[in-house]
Short mmCIF file of N, CA, C and O in Angstrom, two decimals:
data_model
loop_
_atom_site.label_atom_id
_atom_site.label_comp_id
_atom_site.label_asym_id
_atom_site.label_seq_id
_atom_site.Cartn_x
_atom_site.Cartn_y
_atom_site.Cartn_z
N ILE A 1 0.85 -1.18 0.00
CA ILE A 1 0.00 0.00 0.00
C ILE A 1 0.89 1.24 0.00
O ILE A 1 1.86 1.32 0.74
N ILE A 2 0.54 2.19 -0.82
CA ILE A 2 1.30 3.42 -0.91
C ILE A 2 0.87 4.34 0.22
O ILE A 2 -0.31 4.60 0.41
N GLY A 3 1.85 4.84 0.97
CA GLY A 3 1.57 5.77 2.06
C GLY A 3 1.24 7.15 1.53
O GLY A 3 1.34 7.42 0.34
N ARG A 4 0.87 8.02 2.44
CA ARG A 4 0.42 9.35 2.07
C ARG A 4 1.46 10.12 1.25
O ARG A 4 1.11 10.84 0.33
N TYR A 5 2.74 10.00 1.56
CA TYR A 5 3.76 10.78 0.86
C TYR A 5 4.59 9.94 -0.10
O TYR A 5 5.43 10.45 -0.82
N ASP A 6 4.34 8.64 -0.16
CA ASP A 6 5.11 7.77 -1.05
C ASP A 6 4.87 8.07 -2.53
O ASP A 6 5.69 7.75 -3.37
N PHE A 7 3.74 8.70 -2.85
CA PHE A 7 3.46 8.99 -4.25
C PHE A 7 4.53 9.90 -4.84
O PHE A 7 4.80 9.86 -6.03
N MET A 8 5.17 10.72 -4.03
CA MET A 8 6.22 11.61 -4.53
C MET A 8 7.40 10.82 -5.08
O MET A 8 8.06 11.26 -6.01
N LEU A 9 7.64 9.65 -4.54
CA LEU A 9 8.73 8.81 -5.01
C LEU A 9 8.43 8.23 -6.38
O LEU A 9 9.33 7.85 -7.11
N LEU A 10 7.15 8.16 -6.75
CA LEU A 10 6.75 7.58 -8.02
C LEU A 10 6.64 8.62 -9.13
O LEU A 10 6.45 8.27 -10.28
N MET A 11 6.78 9.89 -8.81
CA MET A 11 6.64 10.95 -9.78
C MET A 11 7.85 10.98 -10.71
O MET A 11 8.98 11.01 -10.24
N PRO A 12 7.62 10.95 -12.03
CA PRO A 12 8.75 11.02 -12.96
C PRO A 12 9.58 12.28 -12.75
O PRO A 12 9.05 13.32 -12.38
N ALA A 13 10.87 12.19 -13.02
CA ALA A 13 11.78 13.31 -12.77
C ALA A 13 11.44 14.54 -13.60
O ALA A 13 11.74 15.66 -13.18
N ASP A 14 10.83 14.38 -14.77
CA ASP A 14 10.53 15.52 -15.62
C ASP A 14 9.20 16.19 -15.29
O ASP A 14 8.77 17.10 -15.98
N LYS A 15 8.55 15.76 -14.24
CA LYS A 15 7.27 16.34 -13.84
C LYS A 15 7.47 17.27 -12.65
O LYS A 15 8.34 17.08 -11.83
N LYS A 16 6.65 18.30 -12.59
CA LYS A 16 6.67 19.26 -11.49
C LYS A 16 5.36 19.18 -10.73
O LYS A 16 4.32 18.87 -11.30
N SER A 17 5.41 19.49 -9.48
CA SER A 17 4.21 19.52 -8.65
C SER A 17 3.65 20.94 -8.63
O SER A 17 4.40 21.91 -8.61
N LEU A 18 2.32 21.04 -8.65
CA LEU A 18 1.67 22.34 -8.66
C LEU A 18 0.38 22.24 -7.85
O LEU A 18 -0.42 21.34 -8.06
N ARG A 19 0.20 23.16 -6.92
CA ARG A 19 -1.05 23.18 -6.15
C ARG A 19 -2.01 24.16 -6.82
O ARG A 19 -1.65 25.29 -7.12
N ILE A 20 -3.23 23.69 -7.06
CA ILE A 20 -4.25 24.55 -7.65
C ILE A 20 -5.52 24.46 -6.81
O ILE A 20 -5.72 23.51 -6.06
N TYR A 21 -6.38 25.45 -6.94
CA TYR A 21 -7.65 25.47 -6.25
C TYR A 21 -8.76 25.43 -7.30
O TYR A 21 -8.74 26.19 -8.27
N LEU A 22 -9.71 24.51 -7.11
CA LEU A 22 -10.81 24.34 -8.05
C LEU A 22 -12.14 24.48 -7.31
O LEU A 22 -12.22 24.23 -6.11
N THR A 23 -13.16 24.84 -8.05
CA THR A 23 -14.50 24.82 -7.44
C THR A 23 -14.85 23.37 -7.15
O THR A 23 -14.31 22.43 -7.76
N SER A 24 -15.78 23.15 -6.25
CA SER A 24 -16.15 21.78 -5.89
C SER A 24 -16.76 21.05 -7.09
O SER A 24 -16.55 19.84 -7.24
N ASP A 25 -17.49 21.75 -7.95
CA ASP A 25 -18.06 21.11 -9.14
C ASP A 25 -16.97 20.62 -10.09
O ASP A 25 -17.03 19.49 -10.58
N ILE A 26 -15.99 21.46 -10.35
CA ILE A 26 -14.90 21.07 -11.25
C ILE A 26 -14.09 19.92 -10.64
O ILE A 26 -13.73 18.97 -11.33
N GLU A 27 -13.84 19.99 -9.35
CA GLU A 27 -13.07 18.93 -8.68
C GLU A 27 -13.81 17.60 -8.77
O GLU A 27 -13.21 16.55 -9.04
N ARG A 28 -15.11 17.61 -8.56
CA ARG A 28 -15.91 16.38 -8.63
C ARG A 28 -15.89 15.80 -10.04
O ARG A 28 -15.66 14.61 -10.24
N ILE A 29 -16.10 16.65 -11.05
CA ILE A 29 -16.08 16.20 -12.44
C ILE A 29 -14.70 15.64 -12.79
O ILE A 29 -14.59 14.59 -13.44
N LEU A 30 -13.65 16.32 -12.36
CA LEU A 30 -12.29 15.86 -12.61
C LEU A 30 -12.05 14.47 -12.04
O LEU A 30 -11.54 13.57 -12.71
N ARG A 31 -12.45 14.27 -10.80
CA ARG A 31 -12.26 12.96 -10.15
C ARG A 31 -13.07 11.86 -10.84
O ARG A 31 -12.55 10.77 -11.11
N VAL A 32 -14.33 12.15 -11.16
CA VAL A 32 -15.18 11.13 -11.77
C VAL A 32 -14.70 10.81 -13.19
O VAL A 32 -14.59 9.63 -13.56
N LEU A 33 -14.42 11.83 -14.00
CA LEU A 33 -13.94 11.57 -15.36
C LEU A 33 -12.62 10.81 -15.36
O LEU A 33 -12.42 9.91 -16.18
N SER A 34 -11.73 11.16 -14.46
CA SER A 34 -10.45 10.45 -14.35
C SER A 34 -10.69 8.98 -14.04
O SER A 34 -10.07 8.10 -14.65
N ALA A 35 -11.59 8.71 -13.12
CA ALA A 35 -11.88 7.32 -12.75
C ALA A 35 -12.52 6.56 -13.92
O ALA A 35 -12.15 5.43 -14.21
N ILE A 36 -13.48 7.19 -14.59
CA ILE A 36 -14.15 6.55 -15.73
C ILE A 36 -13.14 6.21 -16.82
O ILE A 36 -13.21 5.14 -17.43
N LYS A 37 -12.20 7.11 -17.06
CA LYS A 37 -11.19 6.91 -18.11
C LYS A 37 -9.99 6.11 -17.64
O LYS A 37 -9.06 5.88 -18.40
N ASN A 38 -10.02 5.71 -16.37
CA ASN A 38 -8.91 4.94 -15.79
C ASN A 38 -7.59 5.71 -15.92
O ASN A 38 -6.57 5.15 -16.31
N GLN A 39 -7.66 7.00 -15.64
CA GLN A 39 -6.49 7.88 -15.68
C GLN A 39 -6.28 8.48 -14.30
O GLN A 39 -7.23 8.61 -13.53
N SER A 40 -5.06 8.87 -14.05
CA SER A 40 -4.82 9.63 -12.82
C SER A 40 -5.37 11.04 -13.03
O SER A 40 -5.57 11.49 -14.17
N ILE A 41 -5.60 11.73 -11.94
CA ILE A 41 -6.04 13.12 -12.02
C ILE A 41 -4.97 13.94 -12.75
O ILE A 41 -5.28 14.79 -13.59
N SER A 42 -3.72 13.66 -12.46
CA SER A 42 -2.62 14.38 -13.14
C SER A 42 -2.67 14.18 -14.65
O SER A 42 -2.46 15.13 -15.41
N GLU A 43 -2.93 12.95 -15.09
CA GLU A 43 -3.03 12.69 -16.53
C GLU A 43 -4.18 13.47 -17.16
O GLU A 43 -4.02 14.06 -18.24
N THR A 44 -5.32 13.48 -16.49
CA THR A 44 -6.49 14.18 -17.01
C THR A 44 -6.22 15.68 -17.11
O THR A 44 -6.54 16.31 -18.12
N VAL A 45 -5.60 16.24 -16.09
CA VAL A 45 -5.27 17.68 -16.10
C VAL A 45 -4.23 17.97 -17.18
O VAL A 45 -4.35 18.96 -17.91
N GLN A 46 -3.22 17.12 -17.30
CA GLN A 46 -2.17 17.30 -18.32
C GLN A 46 -2.80 17.35 -19.72
O GLN A 46 -2.50 18.25 -20.51
N ILE A 47 -3.68 16.39 -20.01
CA ILE A 47 -4.34 16.35 -21.32
C ILE A 47 -5.19 17.59 -21.54
O ILE A 47 -5.15 18.21 -22.61
N ALA A 48 -5.96 17.98 -20.53
CA ALA A 48 -6.83 19.16 -20.65
C ALA A 48 -6.01 20.42 -20.91
O ALA A 48 -6.37 21.24 -21.75
N LEU A 49 -4.89 20.56 -20.21
CA LEU A 49 -4.04 21.75 -20.41
C LEU A 49 -3.37 21.73 -21.77
O LEU A 49 -3.26 22.77 -22.43
N GLU A 50 -2.91 20.57 -22.21
CA GLU A 50 -2.30 20.48 -23.55
C GLU A 50 -3.31 20.88 -24.62
O GLU A 50 -2.96 21.61 -25.56
N GLU A 51 -4.57 20.42 -24.49
CA GLU A 51 -5.61 20.81 -25.44
C GLU A 51 -5.90 22.31 -25.36
O GLU A 51 -6.08 22.97 -26.38
N HIS A 52 -5.91 22.86 -24.15
CA HIS A 52 -6.15 24.29 -23.97
C HIS A 52 -5.02 25.11 -24.60
O HIS A 52 -5.27 26.08 -25.31
N PHE A 53 -3.78 24.70 -24.37
CA PHE A 53 -2.63 25.42 -24.92
C PHE A 53 -2.56 25.30 -26.44
O PHE A 53 -1.95 26.16 -27.11
N ALA A 54 -3.13 24.26 -27.01
CA ALA A 54 -3.10 24.04 -28.47
C ALA A 54 -4.10 24.92 -29.22
O ALA A 54 -4.02 25.03 -30.44
N LYS A 55 -5.02 25.56 -28.51
CA LYS A 55 -5.99 26.43 -29.17
C LYS A 55 -5.25 27.58 -29.85
O LYS A 55 -4.27 28.10 -29.33
N PRO A 56 -5.74 27.98 -31.03
CA PRO A 56 -5.04 29.02 -31.80
C PRO A 56 -4.73 30.30 -31.03
O PRO A 56 -3.63 30.84 -31.14
N ASP A 57 -5.68 30.80 -30.24
CA ASP A 57 -5.43 32.05 -29.51
C ASP A 57 -4.31 31.88 -28.49
O ASP A 57 -3.49 32.77 -28.28
N ASN A 58 -4.25 30.71 -27.85
CA ASN A 58 -3.16 30.46 -26.90
C ASN A 58 -1.84 30.22 -27.61
O ASN A 58 -0.79 30.65 -27.13
N GLN A 59 -1.87 29.55 -28.76
CA GLN A 59 -0.65 29.35 -29.53
C GLN A 59 -0.07 30.69 -29.97
O GLN A 59 1.14 30.89 -29.94
N ASP A 60 -0.95 31.61 -30.37
CA ASP A 60 -0.49 32.95 -30.75
C ASP A 60 0.22 33.63 -29.59
O ASP A 60 1.29 34.22 -29.76
N LEU A 61 -0.34 33.55 -28.40
CA LEU A 61 0.27 34.16 -27.22
C LEU A 61 1.59 33.47 -26.87
O LEU A 61 2.58 34.14 -26.53
N ILE A 62 1.61 32.15 -26.95
CA ILE A 62 2.85 31.41 -26.65
C ILE A 62 3.96 31.82 -27.60
O ILE A 62 5.10 32.06 -27.18
N GLU A 63 3.63 31.93 -28.89
CA GLU A 63 4.64 32.32 -29.88
C GLU A 63 5.03 33.79 -29.73
O GLU A 63 6.21 34.13 -29.76
N ARG A 64 4.05 34.68 -29.55
CA ARG A 64 4.31 36.11 -29.45
C ARG A 64 5.21 36.43 -28.25
O ARG A 64 6.11 37.26 -28.34
N HIS A 65 4.96 35.76 -27.14
CA HIS A 65 5.73 36.02 -25.92
C HIS A 65 6.87 35.04 -25.71
O HIS A 65 7.53 35.08 -24.67
N LYS A 66 7.05 34.15 -26.69
CA LYS A 66 8.14 33.16 -26.65
C LYS A 66 8.14 32.37 -25.33
O LYS A 66 9.18 32.09 -24.75
N ILE A 67 6.93 32.03 -24.89
CA ILE A 67 6.78 31.32 -23.62
C ILE A 67 7.45 29.96 -23.67
O ILE A 67 8.02 29.50 -22.69
N ASP A 68 7.42 29.30 -24.84
CA ASP A 68 8.03 27.98 -24.95
C ASP A 68 9.55 28.03 -24.89
O ASP A 68 10.21 27.00 -24.77
N GLN A 69 10.14 29.23 -24.94
CA GLN A 69 11.59 29.37 -24.88
C GLN A 69 12.08 29.85 -23.53
O GLN A 69 13.29 30.01 -23.32
N ILE A 70 11.17 30.11 -22.62
CA ILE A 70 11.54 30.60 -21.28
C ILE A 70 12.19 29.48 -20.49
O ILE A 70 11.64 28.39 -20.40
N GLU A 71 13.35 29.77 -19.94
CA GLU A 71 14.05 28.79 -19.11
C GLU A 71 13.39 28.72 -17.74
O GLU A 71 12.97 29.73 -17.19
N GLU A 72 13.27 27.51 -17.20
CA GLU A 72 12.73 27.40 -15.85
C GLU A 72 13.84 27.53 -14.83
O GLU A 72 14.98 27.27 -15.11
N ASN A 73 13.46 27.96 -13.64
CA ASN A 73 14.44 28.17 -12.57
C ASN A 73 14.84 26.90 -11.92
O ASN A 73 14.20 26.01 -11.68
#
């Protein structure tokens, strides 16, 4: 059985942790959809954000501000 903090040991090295706050409705939908699709919540959020970032208006902003070239700290 995985303990409360053991999940951090399973996180791939190229992934970052991020705390977000969601409305209770969004959180419930996220949990249920993730379970139905047999995905982790992280996978579901990753896919949703990738789709959001792929939208033309966001791609324009990413390119205009060179966000994809910003070095992380």
